[in-house]
Short mmCIF file of C-alpha atoms and ligand atoms in Angstrom, two decimals:
data_model
loop_
_atom_site.label_atom_id
_atom_site.label_comp_id
_atom_site.label_asym_id
_atom_site.label_seq_id
_atom_site.Cartn_x
_atom_site.Cartn_y
_atom_site.Cartn_z
CA MET A 8 -21.48 -6.96 2.41
CA SER A 9 -19.64 -7.19 -0.87
CA ILE A 10 -18.83 -4.30 -3.16
CA ALA A 11 -21.42 -5.58 -5.67
CA GLU A 12 -24.08 -5.74 -2.96
CA ASN A 13 -23.23 -2.28 -1.67
CA LEU A 14 -23.55 -0.91 -5.19
CA LYS A 15 -26.85 -2.64 -5.82
CA GLN A 16 -28.34 -1.30 -2.58
CA LEU A 17 -27.09 2.24 -3.25
CA LYS A 18 -28.56 2.27 -6.78
CA GLN A 19 -31.89 1.02 -5.61
CA ASP A 20 -32.76 4.32 -3.97
CA LEU A 21 -31.02 6.53 -6.53
CA PRO A 22 -33.23 8.67 -8.79
CA GLU A 23 -32.56 7.84 -12.44
CA GLU A 24 -31.17 11.34 -13.26
CA VAL A 25 -28.50 11.16 -10.55
CA THR A 26 -25.09 9.84 -11.74
CA LEU A 27 -23.09 7.71 -9.30
CA VAL A 28 -19.33 8.29 -9.25
CA ALA A 29 -17.72 5.37 -7.39
CA VAL A 30 -14.84 6.90 -5.50
CA SER A 31 -12.10 4.30 -5.59
CA LYS A 32 -9.09 6.29 -4.31
CA THR A 33 -6.61 4.14 -2.35
CA LYS A 34 -8.49 0.98 -3.32
CA PRO A 35 -6.77 -1.87 -5.23
CA GLN A 36 -7.62 -2.65 -8.84
CA GLU A 37 -9.48 -5.85 -7.82
CA ASP A 38 -11.98 -3.76 -5.94
CA LEU A 39 -12.64 -1.56 -8.94
CA MET A 40 -12.98 -4.65 -11.15
CA GLU A 41 -15.58 -6.01 -8.75
CA ALA A 42 -17.59 -2.79 -9.11
CA TYR A 43 -17.01 -2.84 -12.91
CA THR A 44 -18.31 -6.42 -13.18
CA ALA A 45 -21.40 -5.28 -11.26
CA GLY A 46 -21.96 -2.68 -13.99
CA GLN A 47 -20.27 0.44 -12.59
CA ARG A 48 -18.52 2.53 -15.28
CA VAL A 49 -17.78 5.84 -13.60
CA PHE A 50 -14.95 6.02 -11.09
CA GLY A 51 -13.53 8.94 -9.15
CA GLU A 52 -9.93 9.32 -8.03
CA ASN A 53 -8.09 12.17 -6.30
CA LYS A 54 -4.45 11.53 -7.29
CA ILE A 55 -3.45 11.80 -10.94
CA GLN A 56 -0.68 9.20 -10.76
CA GLU A 57 -2.89 6.61 -9.10
CA MET A 58 -5.72 7.31 -11.55
CA THR A 59 -3.40 7.02 -14.53
CA ALA A 60 -2.04 3.64 -13.36
CA LYS A 61 -5.60 2.35 -12.95
CA TYR A 62 -6.66 3.80 -16.29
CA GLU A 63 -3.80 1.97 -17.98
CA ALA A 64 -4.60 -1.34 -16.33
CA LEU A 65 -8.40 -1.43 -16.40
CA PRO A 66 -11.04 -1.66 -19.18
CA LYS A 67 -11.11 1.28 -21.53
CA ASP A 68 -14.87 1.94 -21.26
CA ILE A 69 -14.44 3.35 -17.79
CA ALA A 70 -15.06 7.11 -17.38
CA TRP A 71 -12.36 8.51 -15.03
CA HIS A 72 -13.31 11.49 -12.95
CA MET A 73 -10.70 13.55 -11.17
CA ILE A 74 -12.32 14.64 -7.91
CA GLY A 75 -9.31 15.93 -6.00
CA HIS A 76 -7.34 19.12 -5.87
CA VAL A 77 -5.35 19.44 -9.10
CA GLN A 78 -1.84 20.81 -9.43
CA SER A 79 -1.37 22.56 -12.72
CA ASN A 80 1.88 20.79 -13.56
CA LYS A 81 0.14 17.37 -13.41
CA VAL A 82 -2.78 18.11 -15.77
CA LYS A 83 -0.75 16.74 -18.72
CA TYR A 84 -0.78 13.22 -17.32
CA MET A 85 -4.60 12.92 -17.37
CA ALA A 86 -5.34 15.14 -20.38
CA PRO A 87 -5.41 12.20 -22.88
CA TYR A 88 -8.19 10.33 -21.11
CA VAL A 89 -9.89 12.11 -18.17
CA ALA A 90 -13.68 12.28 -18.59
CA LEU A 91 -14.52 15.00 -16.02
CA ILE A 92 -12.47 17.23 -13.73
CA HIS A 93 -14.52 18.14 -10.66
CA GLY A 94 -12.18 20.47 -8.81
CA VAL A 95 -11.42 23.44 -11.01
CA ASP A 96 -10.99 26.22 -8.47
CA ARG A 97 -8.85 28.81 -10.22
CA GLU A 98 -8.49 30.38 -13.62
CA LYS A 99 -4.84 29.40 -13.93
CA LEU A 100 -5.88 25.77 -13.80
CA LEU A 101 -8.52 26.28 -16.44
CA LYS A 102 -5.94 27.78 -18.70
CA GLU A 103 -3.60 24.80 -18.25
CA ILE A 104 -6.43 22.25 -18.84
CA ASN A 105 -7.30 24.15 -22.00
CA LYS A 106 -3.68 23.99 -23.19
CA GLN A 107 -3.22 20.28 -22.49
CA ALA A 108 -6.65 19.40 -23.99
CA ALA A 109 -5.71 21.27 -27.15
CA LYS A 110 -2.52 19.19 -27.45
CA HIS A 111 -4.66 16.05 -27.50
CA GLU A 112 -7.29 17.67 -29.75
CA ARG A 113 -9.88 17.15 -27.09
CA VAL A 114 -12.45 19.17 -25.24
CA ILE A 115 -12.32 18.34 -21.55
CA ASP A 116 -15.42 18.62 -19.36
CA CYS A 117 -14.87 20.46 -16.11
CA LEU A 118 -16.84 21.47 -13.02
CA LEU A 119 -16.05 24.65 -11.12
CA GLN A 120 -15.53 23.85 -7.43
CA ILE A 121 -17.34 26.19 -5.05
CA HIS A 122 -16.38 26.77 -1.46
CA ILE A 123 -19.57 26.13 0.54
CA ALA A 124 -18.22 24.59 3.76
CA GLN A 125 -17.23 26.46 6.88
CA GLU A 126 -13.86 24.76 7.05
CA SER A 127 -11.18 26.96 5.49
CA THR A 128 -9.30 23.85 4.32
CA LYS A 129 -11.76 23.01 1.56
CA PHE A 130 -10.87 24.52 -1.85
CA GLY A 131 -13.13 26.42 -4.13
CA LEU A 132 -14.25 29.65 -5.63
CA ASP A 133 -16.54 32.01 -3.82
CA GLU A 134 -19.65 33.54 -5.36
CA GLU A 135 -17.95 36.64 -6.63
CA GLU A 136 -15.07 34.70 -8.24
CA LEU A 137 -17.56 32.35 -9.88
CA PHE A 138 -19.54 35.08 -11.59
CA THR A 139 -16.47 37.06 -12.60
CA LEU A 140 -15.14 33.96 -14.30
CA LEU A 141 -18.47 33.20 -16.04
CA GLN A 142 -18.89 36.80 -17.21
CA ASN A 143 -15.53 36.69 -18.97
CA ASP A 144 -16.84 34.32 -21.61
CA PRO A 145 -14.79 31.20 -20.76
CA ALA A 146 -16.12 29.23 -23.73
CA THR A 147 -14.27 31.67 -26.07
CA THR A 148 -11.19 32.04 -23.96
CA TYR A 149 -10.87 28.32 -23.30
CA PRO A 150 -12.26 26.52 -26.35
CA ASN A 151 -10.88 23.14 -25.28
CA VAL A 152 -12.70 23.23 -21.98
CA ARG A 153 -16.39 22.71 -21.57
CA LEU A 154 -17.69 24.00 -18.25
CA VAL A 155 -20.57 21.66 -17.46
CA GLY A 156 -21.44 22.62 -13.90
CA LEU A 157 -20.50 23.05 -10.26
CA MET A 158 -19.09 20.86 -7.51
CA GLY A 159 -18.99 21.40 -3.75
CA MET A 160 -18.32 19.68 -0.44
CA ALA A 161 -20.39 20.41 2.64
CA THR A 162 -18.86 20.91 6.11
CA PHE A 163 -17.97 17.71 7.93
CA THR A 164 -20.53 18.00 10.74
CA GLU A 165 -23.39 16.18 12.44
CA ASP A 166 -25.57 19.26 11.94
CA GLN A 167 -27.95 18.19 9.15
CA GLU A 168 -29.54 21.59 8.85
CA GLN A 169 -26.13 23.16 8.17
CA ILE A 170 -25.29 20.59 5.47
CA LYS A 171 -28.72 21.19 3.95
CA ARG A 172 -28.19 24.93 3.92
CA GLU A 173 -24.78 24.58 2.27
CA PHE A 174 -26.20 22.30 -0.47
CA ALA A 175 -29.10 24.69 -1.03
CA THR A 176 -26.65 27.56 -1.41
CA LEU A 177 -24.73 25.60 -4.04
CA LYS A 178 -27.95 24.70 -5.87
CA SER A 179 -29.02 28.30 -6.04
CA LEU A 180 -25.61 29.40 -7.38
CA TYR A 181 -25.92 26.59 -9.96
CA GLU A 182 -29.29 27.86 -11.08
CA ARG A 183 -28.05 31.44 -11.40
CA ALA A 184 -24.94 30.29 -13.25
CA GLN A 185 -27.07 28.30 -15.68
CA GLN A 186 -28.46 31.59 -16.98
CA HIS A 187 -24.95 32.69 -18.04
CA ILE A 188 -23.78 29.45 -19.50
CA SER A 189 -25.81 27.05 -21.59
CA THR A 190 -23.56 24.01 -21.10
CA PHE A 191 -24.34 23.61 -17.42
CA GLU A 192 -25.96 20.24 -16.74
CA THR A 193 -24.17 18.76 -13.70
CA LEU A 194 -24.32 19.61 -10.01
CA SER A 195 -21.84 17.39 -8.21
CA MET A 196 -22.60 17.24 -4.48
CA GLY A 197 -23.03 14.51 -1.90
CA MET A 198 -20.70 11.82 -0.49
CA SER A 199 -21.23 8.67 1.59
CA GLY A 200 -22.33 10.62 4.69
CA ASP A 201 -24.58 13.23 3.11
CA TYR A 202 -25.74 12.14 -0.36
CA PRO A 203 -29.48 11.69 0.55
CA LEU A 204 -29.47 15.33 1.69
CA ALA A 205 -27.64 16.39 -1.48
CA ILE A 206 -30.14 14.62 -3.70
CA ALA A 207 -33.04 16.25 -1.84
CA GLU A 208 -31.39 19.62 -2.56
CA GLY A 209 -31.00 18.96 -6.26
CA SER A 210 -27.73 17.11 -6.83
CA THR A 211 -27.34 15.38 -10.21
CA MET A 212 -24.06 13.63 -9.41
CA ILE A 213 -22.95 12.02 -6.14
CA ARG A 214 -19.39 10.92 -5.31
CA VAL A 215 -19.49 7.89 -3.04
CA GLY A 216 -16.51 5.96 -1.80
CA SER A 217 -16.58 4.27 1.62
CA LYS A 218 -20.26 3.28 1.30
CA ILE A 219 -19.28 1.18 -1.72
CA PHE A 220 -15.69 0.07 -1.06
CA GLY A 221 -15.55 0.21 2.76
CA ALA A 222 -13.43 2.49 4.93
CA ARG A 223 -10.07 3.65 3.55
CA ASN A 224 -6.86 3.10 5.43
CA TYR A 225 -4.26 5.63 4.44
C1 LIG B 321 -12.98 10.95 -0.97
C2 LIG B 321 -13.93 11.86 -1.58
C3 LIG B 321 -15.25 11.53 -1.71
C4 LIG B 321 -15.87 10.23 -1.22
O1 LIG B 321 -15.89 10.16 0.18
P1 LIG B 321 -16.69 9.02 0.96
O2 LIG B 321 -17.05 9.71 2.22
O3 LIG B 321 -15.82 7.91 1.11
O4 LIG B 321 -17.94 8.72 0.16
C5 LIG B 321 -16.11 12.41 -2.39
N1 LIG B 321 -15.66 13.56 -2.86
C6 LIG B 321 -14.39 13.96 -2.75
C7 LIG B 321 -13.94 15.28 -3.29
C8 LIG B 321 -13.46 13.10 -2.08
O5 LIG B 321 -12.19 13.51 -1.96
#
């Protein structure tokens, strides 16, 4: 099936309140343009250099989401244009995003990444770190950052019950966090292999790559 057909099929079963981020990392610009022509406007990338090259070449009404692990020294390259940073997993990074956003007189939307998987390789804050950060009044400390929600990745496993439990954990943290912070509106969870489960557990934003663009070869 073509990219346009994959998108159409995916969107058919998507609740209206769930935003689809088309994860286009490693894919050539023609593939992104095919999705764009089919109406897709939100794209996710995990490398700042690659995202910036695509941003410069492609239509300006695309919303670029950084979904990967972010090195502080690279924030400056995306600060002028990035629409949402999903992987904020440490306060130092928040501080740098705030600084770079201020230089461009912008407020950058960010999600805090939470570690919900069993793999130790996945990044993210734990529950205690999350609430410590939220209790320290980040809106005042970082006025050029708007914290709009949480993001998480489930364990890569066949065990559906485990994935479901991890998403449910994230959803409950999200609901508790919402009571501290009025700007929370986004819960980013679910990828090609697990997005139906994520939606059933309350996701409002899914990040889907291979199901739209086909398998990636690195
Ligand atoms: C690559 C990636 C995705 C998309 O993965 P697919 O399995 O291809 O849908 C989603 N989220 C993050 C953080 C990723 O790095």
